[in-house]
Every structure is written in structure tokens, then in C-alpha cells.
Amino acid sequence: MSKSAHDYNLTNPEIMENPYEFYAAIHRDNARLVEVPGVGYWVGRMDDIKELAKNTQVYSNSYFDEGGPVPTGVSGEPLEDDVKEIFNKGPEVVNALWTADPPIHTTHRKLVNKAFTANWVKSMEPVIEEIADELISSFINNSRADFMQQYAVYLPMIVIAEALGMDRKDAELFKVWSDDILTGNLDVLDHKGRLRVAQSFIDANNHFKGILEERRINPKSDLISALANASVNGRSLMNKEALPIIDTLMLAGNETTTNLIGNALRILVEDEIIREALEADKSMITPFLDEVMRFDGPVQCLYRIVTKDTEFAGQKILKGTKIMLGWGSAGHDPDHFDNPQDFVLGRSNAYKHIGFGFGAHLCVGLGLARTEARIAVNVFLNRLKNVRFSDDIDLTHVPTFATRGYKTLNFDFNSR
């Protein structure tokens, strides 16, 4: 007898490693609301996710209190005094963009859109291609590499670091900040983890505060300059608003794009037919990436906080409850995608995935993410042939249910 969706515990490491059996049970049982012990409730059906994502008044993205978006983990446990002390050393922040709802979010989105334009993304394409080529050149003579750590991590890390006004040599530090802050937004943290995240958070914001203030006086052609000097109806961003927006761009332009590239490369190397199809027709890279986003997306869920006692799917939900909108399980909804357990290159409606979110909080950096992933795959195919799993391949994922990416991807290859 098949397990019920309610028999799964998403915090179980085995389920986090492969949540797709759980997702199938959600759809088989029409389980519209599933408890995740110690965290909240998982909503996994496409139609339900869209409904809740649009209702920001009840299901708010502003899941931090008035103290702003301070990444302390999602357990709800009170902050320890030494952790508070670290956070207090940083500049003031308020809920902005990602952690704000309309109408505040709408204003911030307009300001960010002035910086994150399609033309700017287009102008970055030669830079992205140059970085991808340089990365592959750095290991191509070895005939073996960890494509997660040596390629998928570095490409978006360098791109967004430079876009935010940091030197390429500081990209490693930038990656530490990004990973820690993302962990603080999405995962359950123990005391040690909170201390680490708090330090990264204030280090990052102190650094970006200095760049913001300098760019207002001496603007350059980077995103921080555009943010620092953008205005809508005479309204500009204050530091306390700009800093969490910069943090959001750092996260959205880093970890999630890394995982998209890594998840795509694993499929390419595992399935020779798909790889040969893309080599023969590079225009298939974009629909291929849409199917990756649907099938094995880099972000499996994001959180909402319930603003008042309400009812959903016949169940009462109390104010303050965390709701997880399961983008990953939506991609496996058989009401929207035939045979969702199969990866289908050329799936006619793959682009209808909601892997980049839905509604007001659709990912602001999705254009950059798509461009980076497309170029990463294109350069990979152009420079390498006969790519195969190394003998020591380990396809273990980073242990979290909120994002989905590999720890390592060891491939052997020949150069073209």
C-alpha cells in the first residue's frame, strides 16, 4: 500500500535527498496542505500555490517582523543574546522587495527594474561568456573537474559580484556571505549556525553600505550605482531599503543560478541523447532549461507567513503560521504536466513552470539567471566532448528541502 502524503516528513534527510516520491503522493492524494514538523505547512498543487501567491494580504512574503529581514533561520526559536549582539552591530534594514508586500513592494520593484533591465542583461552576455570560457580553460587540460565547485558555483558568483561592484578577487568572500544569508532565510539553524549567519549578514551589509554611499557620489556602470541613483516619482531608496534589496540580488543571482546550472549539467551528462540534441540544435537550450526548472528546480519552496487566522483546504490556519509554497512539487503536478516524472526535451508547456515564483514576487533576476544558464550550457557543449561521470561521482544533494543542488559533480571529459 502506498504511503499517504501525510506520512512523509520533509525534514527527514532521505526525503530531502529525493522529495519526488513525496510530491507524487501529494498529487495522488490531493493533499492540499501537508504539515512539515517544526516548520509549518507545505502547499504543493499548482493551482493552490498560484492562489496563495496572489493573496499577499493573507499569505505575506513579509515574514520578518518590523526589525527587517534578519536571517535567523525558520525555526521560530528566540534569538540568543550573543547572536542579537552581532546583528546589532550592522546597519539598519527594513523589509524591502523580497520581504515586503504591495504597495511597498511595488515601489521597490519599479526602482529595481530601472537597474535590472533587459538591455543591461543583454550587455552582460559577452562578460558571462568570457567568464565561462575562462573557467573551463582553467581545468580543461586536466580531463577531469568538479563542475559544481569549479564551474556552476563560480560563474554566477563572479557575474553578480562584479555587477554589485565587488572585485573578482573578492568573489569567494561574496559566496560565503551569499550562502550563509540564504541559509538564514530558508533553513533551520542551531546556535552555531546563527552565529555564523549573523556575522556574514553584518559583514555584507557594512560592505555594501560603503559602496552605496560612494556610488551616490561617484556612480559607475554597476547595479549598485543604478540602485543608489534610481528614483520613482522623486522617491529614491534609503540605505535601509537598498541594503536588503542588494542582499536579495546577491542571493537570487548566486546560489539559485548555481543549482540551475548544476542540475542541467547532470542531466546533460547522464542522457547522451539529450546532449547530442542540444549539440545539433543550440536553440533547444532554452526549452531544455525550462524543463530542468520544471523537473528539478533549484528552488523547491519559498515561505509565506499567515497574517490572520484563516482557513484553507478545509483546515484552520492560525495567524503566524509559516506556509511553504512548493514550486518544486508544482512542477510535478499531473493536472498541468503529463507524465511529470519524465524529463521530456521539447515538452510543449515546460515554460509554464513556476520555478522562478509566481505573482508579485516573481524573481526579479530571472532574466539574468536564464542568460547565465544558457551561456553556461552553450560553452560547456562547445568546449567539451565525451563528458561522462567520473568513477568517484557522488550525486548527493546539499541537505535542505528549500533549495536543490549537488555538493559535487565530478566529470571526466575530452576537449574539442
Short mmCIF file of C-alpha atoms in Angstrom, two decimals:
data_model
loop_
_atom_site.label_atom_id
_atom_site.label_comp_id
_atom_site.label_asym_id
_atom_site.label_seq_id
_atom_site.Cartn_x
_atom_site.Cartn_y
_atom_site.Cartn_z
CA MET A 1 0.00 0.00 0.00
CA SER A 2 1.36 3.41 -0.96
CA LYS A 3 2.29 5.85 1.77
CA SER A 4 -0.02 8.80 2.29
CA ALA A 5 1.41 12.25 1.66
CA HIS A 6 0.85 12.93 5.35
CA ASP A 7 3.17 10.04 6.27
CA TYR A 8 6.20 11.87 4.86
CA ASN A 9 8.40 14.16 6.95
CA LEU A 10 10.13 16.64 4.68
CA THR A 11 12.80 17.32 7.30
CA ASN A 12 13.92 13.68 7.05
CA PRO A 13 17.32 13.66 5.27
CA GLU A 14 16.23 10.81 2.99
CA ILE A 15 13.16 12.74 1.86
CA MET A 16 15.18 15.93 1.38
CA GLU A 17 17.60 13.97 -0.81
CA ASN A 18 14.72 12.81 -3.04
CA PRO A 19 11.42 14.61 -2.41
CA TYR A 20 9.74 13.48 -5.63
CA GLU A 21 8.03 10.44 -4.15
CA PHE A 22 6.53 12.81 -1.57
CA TYR A 23 5.42 15.18 -4.35
CA ALA A 24 3.78 12.30 -6.24
CA ALA A 25 1.88 11.35 -3.08
CA ILE A 26 0.65 14.95 -2.69
CA HIS A 27 -0.91 14.85 -6.15
CA ARG A 28 -2.15 11.27 -5.88
CA ASP A 29 -3.89 12.02 -2.57
CA ASN A 30 -4.96 15.56 -3.49
CA ALA A 31 -3.19 16.58 -0.27
CA ARG A 32 -3.58 20.34 -0.45
CA LEU A 33 -1.95 21.06 2.91
CA VAL A 34 0.76 18.86 4.46
CA GLU A 35 2.42 19.58 7.78
CA VAL A 36 6.20 19.87 7.91
CA PRO A 37 7.01 19.24 11.59
CA GLY A 38 8.57 22.20 13.36
CA VAL A 39 8.29 24.44 10.32
CA GLY A 40 4.74 24.88 9.01
CA TYR A 41 2.61 23.62 6.12
CA TRP A 42 3.57 22.62 2.58
CA VAL A 43 1.27 23.59 -0.29
CA GLY A 44 2.20 21.57 -3.35
CA ARG A 45 -0.53 21.80 -6.03
CA MET A 46 0.00 24.30 -8.84
CA ASP A 47 -3.46 25.91 -8.63
CA ASP A 48 -3.29 26.28 -4.85
CA ILE A 49 0.19 27.80 -4.98
CA LYS A 50 -0.91 30.38 -7.53
CA GLU A 51 -3.98 31.24 -5.45
CA LEU A 52 -1.97 31.78 -2.28
CA ALA A 53 0.91 33.59 -4.02
CA LYS A 54 -1.54 36.20 -5.35
CA ASN A 55 -3.14 36.73 -1.92
CA THR A 56 -0.32 38.71 -0.29
CA GLN A 57 -2.68 40.26 2.26
CA VAL A 58 -3.24 36.92 4.00
CA TYR A 59 -0.16 34.96 2.83
CA SER A 60 2.52 37.57 3.25
CA ASN A 61 6.08 37.50 1.99
CA SER A 62 6.95 39.83 4.85
CA TYR A 63 7.75 37.00 7.21
CA PHE A 64 10.17 39.08 9.27
CA ASP A 65 8.95 41.49 11.94
CA GLU A 66 9.45 45.26 11.88
CA GLY A 67 13.15 44.76 12.62
CA GLY A 68 13.57 43.91 8.97
CA PRO A 69 14.84 40.88 7.05
CA VAL A 70 17.24 39.47 9.63
CA PRO A 71 18.20 35.88 8.64
CA THR A 72 17.86 33.86 11.84
CA GLY A 73 16.56 30.58 10.41
CA VAL A 74 12.97 29.40 10.15
CA SER A 75 12.52 27.53 13.42
CA GLY A 76 10.98 30.46 15.31
CA GLU A 77 13.15 29.83 18.37
CA PRO A 78 14.10 33.03 20.29
CA LEU A 79 17.44 34.59 19.38
CA GLU A 80 20.32 34.03 21.76
CA ASP A 81 21.88 37.14 23.34
CA ASP A 82 25.24 36.72 21.61
CA VAL A 83 23.50 36.41 18.23
CA LYS A 84 21.49 39.56 18.91
CA GLU A 85 24.70 41.35 19.79
CA ILE A 86 26.20 40.56 16.39
CA PHE A 87 23.09 41.62 14.46
CA ASN A 88 23.01 44.91 16.39
CA LYS A 89 26.44 45.82 15.00
CA GLY A 90 25.11 46.06 11.45
CA PRO A 91 23.37 48.95 9.68
CA GLU A 92 19.61 49.34 9.97
CA VAL A 93 17.49 47.38 7.49
CA VAL A 94 13.76 47.28 6.79
CA ASN A 95 11.54 44.86 4.92
CA ALA A 96 12.07 45.60 1.24
CA LEU A 97 11.35 43.95 -2.13
CA TRP A 98 11.55 40.22 -1.33
CA THR A 99 10.26 40.61 2.24
CA ALA A 100 7.76 43.41 1.55
CA ASP A 101 4.28 43.19 0.07
CA PRO A 102 2.41 45.61 -2.18
CA PRO A 103 2.22 48.59 -2.18
CA ILE A 104 5.74 48.90 -0.68
CA HIS A 105 6.97 46.02 -2.81
CA THR A 106 5.53 47.65 -5.93
CA THR A 107 7.60 50.81 -5.39
CA HIS A 108 10.77 48.85 -4.72
CA ARG A 109 10.16 46.67 -7.77
CA LYS A 110 9.89 49.73 -10.01
CA LEU A 111 13.18 51.04 -8.66
CA VAL A 112 14.95 47.71 -9.12
CA ASN A 113 13.50 47.31 -12.62
CA LYS A 114 15.25 50.55 -13.57
CA ALA A 115 18.55 48.82 -12.76
CA PHE A 116 17.78 45.26 -13.83
CA THR A 117 16.75 45.98 -17.41
CA ALA A 118 16.67 43.57 -20.34
CA ASN A 119 19.24 45.78 -22.06
CA TRP A 120 21.57 45.51 -19.07
CA VAL A 121 21.23 41.71 -19.06
CA LYS A 122 21.91 41.68 -22.81
CA SER A 123 25.00 43.83 -22.29
CA MET A 124 26.30 41.25 -19.80
CA GLU A 125 26.25 38.35 -22.28
CA PRO A 126 29.83 38.85 -23.57
CA VAL A 127 31.07 39.14 -19.98
CA ILE A 128 29.26 35.96 -18.95
CA GLU A 129 30.63 34.07 -21.96
CA GLU A 130 34.15 35.28 -21.23
CA ILE A 131 33.89 34.11 -17.60
CA ALA A 132 32.51 30.70 -18.64
CA ASP A 133 35.34 30.25 -21.16
CA GLU A 134 37.98 31.26 -18.62
CA LEU A 135 36.61 28.83 -16.05
CA ILE A 136 36.68 25.89 -18.45
CA SER A 137 40.15 26.90 -19.68
CA SER A 138 41.38 26.73 -16.09
CA PHE A 139 40.77 22.97 -15.89
CA ILE A 140 40.34 21.73 -19.47
CA ASN A 141 43.83 20.19 -19.64
CA ASN A 142 43.11 18.06 -16.55
CA SER A 143 40.45 15.96 -18.35
CA ARG A 144 38.52 15.93 -15.07
CA ALA A 145 36.82 18.55 -12.91
CA ASP A 146 34.22 19.08 -10.24
CA PHE A 147 31.76 21.01 -12.37
CA MET A 148 29.71 22.04 -9.37
CA GLN A 149 32.51 23.73 -7.46
CA GLN A 150 34.73 24.74 -10.40
CA TYR A 151 32.07 25.90 -12.86
CA ALA A 152 28.47 26.11 -11.63
CA VAL A 153 29.49 27.91 -8.42
CA TYR A 154 31.99 30.33 -9.89
CA LEU A 155 30.13 31.55 -12.99
CA PRO A 156 27.12 33.25 -11.30
CA MET A 157 29.24 34.16 -8.28
CA ILE A 158 31.69 36.20 -10.35
CA VAL A 159 28.96 37.72 -12.53
CA ILE A 160 26.79 39.01 -9.70
CA ALA A 161 29.78 40.03 -7.58
CA GLU A 162 31.08 42.24 -10.36
CA ALA A 163 27.59 43.54 -11.13
CA LEU A 164 27.29 44.60 -7.49
CA GLY A 165 30.58 46.44 -7.59
CA MET A 166 32.91 43.91 -5.97
CA ASP A 167 36.30 42.94 -7.36
CA ARG A 168 36.58 39.46 -8.87
CA LYS A 169 39.22 38.62 -6.26
CA ASP A 170 36.56 39.12 -3.58
CA ALA A 171 34.14 36.66 -5.17
CA GLU A 172 34.98 33.89 -2.66
CA LEU A 173 34.04 36.16 0.24
CA PHE A 174 30.89 37.15 -1.60
CA LYS A 175 29.98 33.46 -1.97
CA VAL A 176 30.36 32.88 1.78
CA TRP A 177 28.06 35.81 2.55
CA SER A 178 25.51 34.67 -0.01
CA ASP A 179 25.40 31.04 1.15
CA ASP A 180 25.14 32.00 4.81
CA ILE A 181 22.39 34.58 4.32
CA LEU A 182 20.38 32.21 2.12
CA THR A 183 20.69 29.51 4.77
CA GLY A 184 19.45 32.01 7.36
CA ASN A 185 16.39 32.73 5.20
CA LEU A 186 15.43 29.16 4.33
CA ASP A 187 16.78 26.60 6.81
CA VAL A 188 16.53 25.60 10.44
CA LEU A 189 19.65 26.88 12.27
CA ASP A 190 21.26 25.81 15.52
CA HIS A 191 23.08 28.33 17.74
CA LYS A 192 26.40 27.89 15.94
CA GLY A 193 24.71 28.37 12.58
CA ARG A 194 23.00 31.55 13.75
CA LEU A 195 26.32 33.00 14.91
CA ARG A 196 27.89 32.29 11.52
CA VAL A 197 24.96 33.71 9.56
CA ALA A 198 24.73 36.83 11.74
CA GLN A 199 28.40 37.63 11.14
CA SER A 200 28.10 37.19 7.38
CA PHE A 201 24.96 39.33 7.32
CA ILE A 202 26.50 42.33 9.07
CA ASP A 203 29.81 41.98 7.19
CA ALA A 204 27.96 42.03 3.87
CA ASN A 205 25.72 44.95 4.78
CA ASN A 206 28.56 47.04 6.21
CA HIS A 207 30.49 46.45 2.99
CA PHE A 208 27.57 47.29 0.69
CA LYS A 209 26.64 50.36 2.74
CA GLY A 210 30.09 51.78 1.97
CA ILE A 211 29.71 51.03 -1.76
CA LEU A 212 26.20 52.55 -1.82
CA GLU A 213 27.35 55.81 -0.29
CA GLU A 214 30.36 56.01 -2.60
CA ARG A 215 28.27 55.26 -5.73
CA ARG A 216 25.83 58.08 -4.94
CA ILE A 217 28.76 60.47 -5.30
CA ASN A 218 30.74 58.64 -8.00
CA PRO A 219 28.39 56.32 -9.93
CA LYS A 220 29.75 53.55 -12.16
CA SER A 221 28.06 51.13 -14.57
CA ASP A 222 27.17 48.53 -11.93
CA LEU A 223 23.85 47.56 -10.35
CA ILE A 224 24.57 49.26 -7.04
CA SER A 225 25.14 52.57 -8.83
CA ALA A 226 21.82 52.13 -10.63
CA LEU A 227 20.05 51.34 -7.35
CA ALA A 228 21.74 54.17 -5.50
CA ASN A 229 20.63 56.75 -8.05
CA ALA A 230 17.26 55.43 -9.27
CA SER A 231 14.07 57.29 -8.38
CA VAL A 232 10.34 56.85 -8.98
CA ASN A 233 8.17 59.95 -8.69
CA GLY A 234 11.03 61.70 -6.95
CA ARG A 235 11.41 58.83 -4.47
CA SER A 236 14.87 57.27 -4.07
CA LEU A 237 15.94 54.31 -1.96
CA MET A 238 17.28 54.89 1.54
CA ASN A 239 20.22 52.77 2.69
CA LYS A 240 17.99 50.73 4.98
CA GLU A 241 15.83 49.79 1.95
CA ALA A 242 18.66 49.40 -0.55
CA LEU A 243 20.72 47.01 1.59
CA PRO A 244 18.13 44.21 1.82
CA ILE A 245 17.45 44.65 -1.90
CA ILE A 246 21.17 44.21 -2.62
CA ASP A 247 21.13 41.12 -0.38
CA THR A 248 18.21 39.76 -2.41
CA LEU A 249 20.03 40.35 -5.70
CA MET A 250 23.11 38.66 -4.25
CA LEU A 251 21.10 35.56 -3.27
CA ALA A 252 18.95 35.41 -6.40
CA GLY A 253 21.98 35.86 -8.63
CA ASN A 254 24.14 33.28 -6.93
CA GLU A 255 23.02 30.09 -5.20
CA THR A 256 19.87 29.53 -7.25
CA THR A 257 21.64 30.02 -10.59
CA THR A 258 24.43 27.72 -9.44
CA ASN A 259 21.91 24.98 -8.75
CA LEU A 260 20.13 25.51 -12.07
CA ILE A 261 23.42 25.10 -13.93
CA GLY A 262 24.43 22.06 -11.85
CA ASN A 263 21.05 20.34 -12.24
CA ALA A 264 21.17 20.97 -16.00
CA LEU A 265 24.71 19.61 -16.40
CA ARG A 266 23.87 16.43 -14.50
CA ILE A 267 21.02 15.71 -16.95
CA LEU A 268 23.21 16.52 -19.97
CA VAL A 269 25.96 14.16 -18.87
CA GLU A 270 23.57 11.40 -17.84
CA ASP A 271 21.49 11.48 -21.06
CA GLU A 272 23.58 11.29 -24.22
CA ILE A 273 20.52 11.64 -26.47
CA ILE A 274 19.61 15.00 -24.90
CA ARG A 275 23.22 16.17 -25.08
CA GLU A 276 23.51 15.28 -28.77
CA ALA A 277 20.18 17.01 -29.49
CA LEU A 278 21.45 20.25 -27.95
CA GLU A 279 24.80 19.97 -29.73
CA ALA A 280 22.93 19.66 -33.03
CA ASP A 281 20.50 22.50 -32.31
CA LYS A 282 21.58 25.13 -29.81
CA SER A 283 18.14 26.78 -29.97
CA MET A 284 16.93 23.83 -27.85
CA ILE A 285 18.99 25.01 -24.86
CA THR A 286 16.30 27.43 -23.70
CA PRO A 287 13.41 24.89 -23.73
CA PHE A 288 15.80 22.36 -22.19
CA LEU A 289 16.39 24.74 -19.28
CA ASP A 290 12.63 25.30 -18.90
CA GLU A 291 12.23 21.55 -18.49
CA VAL A 292 15.08 21.49 -15.94
CA MET A 293 13.27 24.20 -13.98
CA ARG A 294 10.07 22.15 -14.05
CA PHE A 295 11.63 18.75 -13.43
CA ASP A 296 14.34 19.52 -10.87
CA GLY A 297 14.22 23.21 -9.99
CA PRO A 298 16.93 24.99 -7.98
CA VAL A 299 14.38 26.43 -5.52
CA GLN A 300 11.87 23.91 -4.22
CA CYS A 301 9.91 26.27 -1.99
CA LEU A 302 9.70 29.75 -0.52
CA TYR A 303 7.88 30.85 2.60
CA ARG A 304 4.81 32.92 3.34
CA ILE A 305 3.54 33.96 6.76
CA VAL A 306 -0.19 33.93 7.56
CA THR A 307 -1.24 37.43 8.68
CA LYS A 308 -4.53 36.47 10.30
CA ASP A 309 -6.46 33.37 11.33
CA THR A 310 -7.80 31.85 8.13
CA GLU A 311 -8.97 28.63 6.54
CA PHE A 312 -7.51 26.77 3.59
CA ALA A 313 -8.45 23.38 2.15
CA GLY A 314 -10.94 22.91 4.97
CA GLN A 315 -8.34 23.41 7.68
CA LYS A 316 -7.98 26.32 10.07
CA ILE A 317 -4.60 28.03 9.94
CA LEU A 318 -3.57 30.34 12.75
CA LYS A 319 -2.01 33.76 12.35
CA GLY A 320 1.80 33.49 12.31
CA THR A 321 1.88 30.04 10.70
CA LYS A 322 4.54 29.53 8.03
CA ILE A 323 3.34 28.27 4.66
CA MET A 324 5.77 26.77 2.16
CA LEU A 325 4.79 27.33 -1.46
CA GLY A 326 6.22 24.25 -3.15
CA TRP A 327 7.46 25.40 -6.56
CA GLY A 328 9.19 22.03 -6.93
CA SER A 329 6.06 19.97 -6.38
CA ALA A 330 4.05 22.29 -8.66
CA GLY A 331 6.36 21.23 -11.49
CA HIS A 332 5.24 17.65 -10.90
CA ASP A 333 1.51 18.38 -10.89
CA PRO A 334 -0.11 15.91 -13.33
CA ASP A 335 -3.06 18.29 -13.77
CA HIS A 336 -0.63 20.60 -15.58
CA PHE A 337 2.16 18.36 -16.92
CA ASP A 338 1.63 14.93 -18.49
CA ASN A 339 3.85 12.22 -17.01
CA PRO A 340 5.63 14.76 -14.81
CA GLN A 341 8.09 12.15 -13.52
CA ASP A 342 9.67 12.02 -17.02
CA PHE A 343 12.17 14.56 -18.34
CA VAL A 344 10.89 15.46 -21.80
CA LEU A 345 13.07 17.60 -24.05
CA GLY A 346 10.71 19.74 -26.11
CA ARG A 347 7.78 19.40 -23.68
CA SER A 348 5.30 21.86 -25.19
CA ASN A 349 4.31 23.56 -21.94
CA ALA A 350 7.53 23.28 -19.92
CA TYR A 351 7.78 27.08 -19.92
CA LYS A 352 4.64 27.19 -17.74
CA HIS A 353 6.65 26.04 -14.70
CA ILE A 354 6.68 28.39 -11.72
CA GLY A 355 10.23 27.64 -10.67
CA PHE A 356 11.03 31.37 -10.57
CA GLY A 357 7.98 32.06 -8.40
CA PHE A 358 4.59 33.50 -9.25
CA GLY A 359 2.68 36.72 -8.72
CA ALA A 360 4.06 39.93 -7.28
CA HIS A 361 7.21 38.21 -6.06
CA LEU A 362 8.25 36.64 -9.36
CA CYS A 363 12.07 36.51 -9.25
CA VAL A 364 13.44 39.90 -10.27
CA GLY A 365 16.65 38.32 -11.57
CA LEU A 366 15.13 35.58 -13.71
CA GLY A 367 16.37 37.18 -16.94
CA LEU A 368 19.95 37.12 -15.71
CA ALA A 369 19.60 33.57 -14.35
CA ARG A 370 18.24 32.28 -17.67
CA THR A 371 21.00 34.04 -19.60
CA GLU A 372 23.77 32.70 -17.35
CA ALA A 373 22.44 29.14 -17.52
CA ARG A 374 22.01 29.28 -21.30
CA ILE A 375 25.55 30.54 -21.81
CA ALA A 376 26.96 28.07 -19.26
CA VAL A 377 25.41 25.14 -21.16
CA ASN A 378 26.40 26.54 -24.56
CA VAL A 379 30.07 26.99 -23.59
CA PHE A 380 30.10 23.56 -21.92
CA LEU A 381 28.89 21.95 -25.17
CA ASN A 382 31.24 23.99 -27.37
CA ARG A 383 34.40 23.29 -25.41
CA LEU A 384 33.98 19.69 -24.24
CA LYS A 385 33.11 16.28 -25.67
CA ASN A 386 32.72 12.74 -24.38
CA VAL A 387 31.73 14.07 -20.95
CA ARG A 388 30.91 11.28 -18.50
CA PHE A 389 30.58 10.67 -14.79
CA SER A 390 33.89 10.12 -13.02
CA ASP A 391 34.41 6.83 -11.20
CA ASP A 392 34.05 8.69 -7.88
CA ILE A 393 30.86 10.52 -8.86
CA ASP A 394 28.72 11.42 -5.86
CA LEU A 395 25.28 12.78 -6.71
CA THR A 396 24.35 13.68 -3.14
CA HIS A 397 22.42 16.92 -2.73
CA VAL A 398 23.04 19.67 -0.22
CA PRO A 399 20.74 18.65 2.71
CA THR A 400 17.90 21.16 2.56
CA PHE A 401 14.32 20.97 1.33
CA ALA A 402 14.12 24.62 0.29
CA THR A 403 16.77 24.55 -2.44
CA ARG A 404 18.06 21.71 -4.59
CA GLY A 405 21.63 21.41 -5.73
CA TYR A 406 24.55 18.99 -5.73
CA LYS A 407 27.52 19.06 -3.40
CA THR A 408 29.87 17.97 -6.19
CA LEU A 409 29.67 16.94 -9.86
CA ASN A 410 32.84 15.10 -10.86
CA PHE A 411 33.00 14.57 -14.63
CA ASP A 412 35.72 13.22 -16.96
CA PHE A 413 35.89 14.71 -20.45
CA ASN A 414 37.89 15.40 -23.59
CA SER A 415 38.40 18.83 -25.11
CA ARG A 416 37.09 19.67 -28.56
#
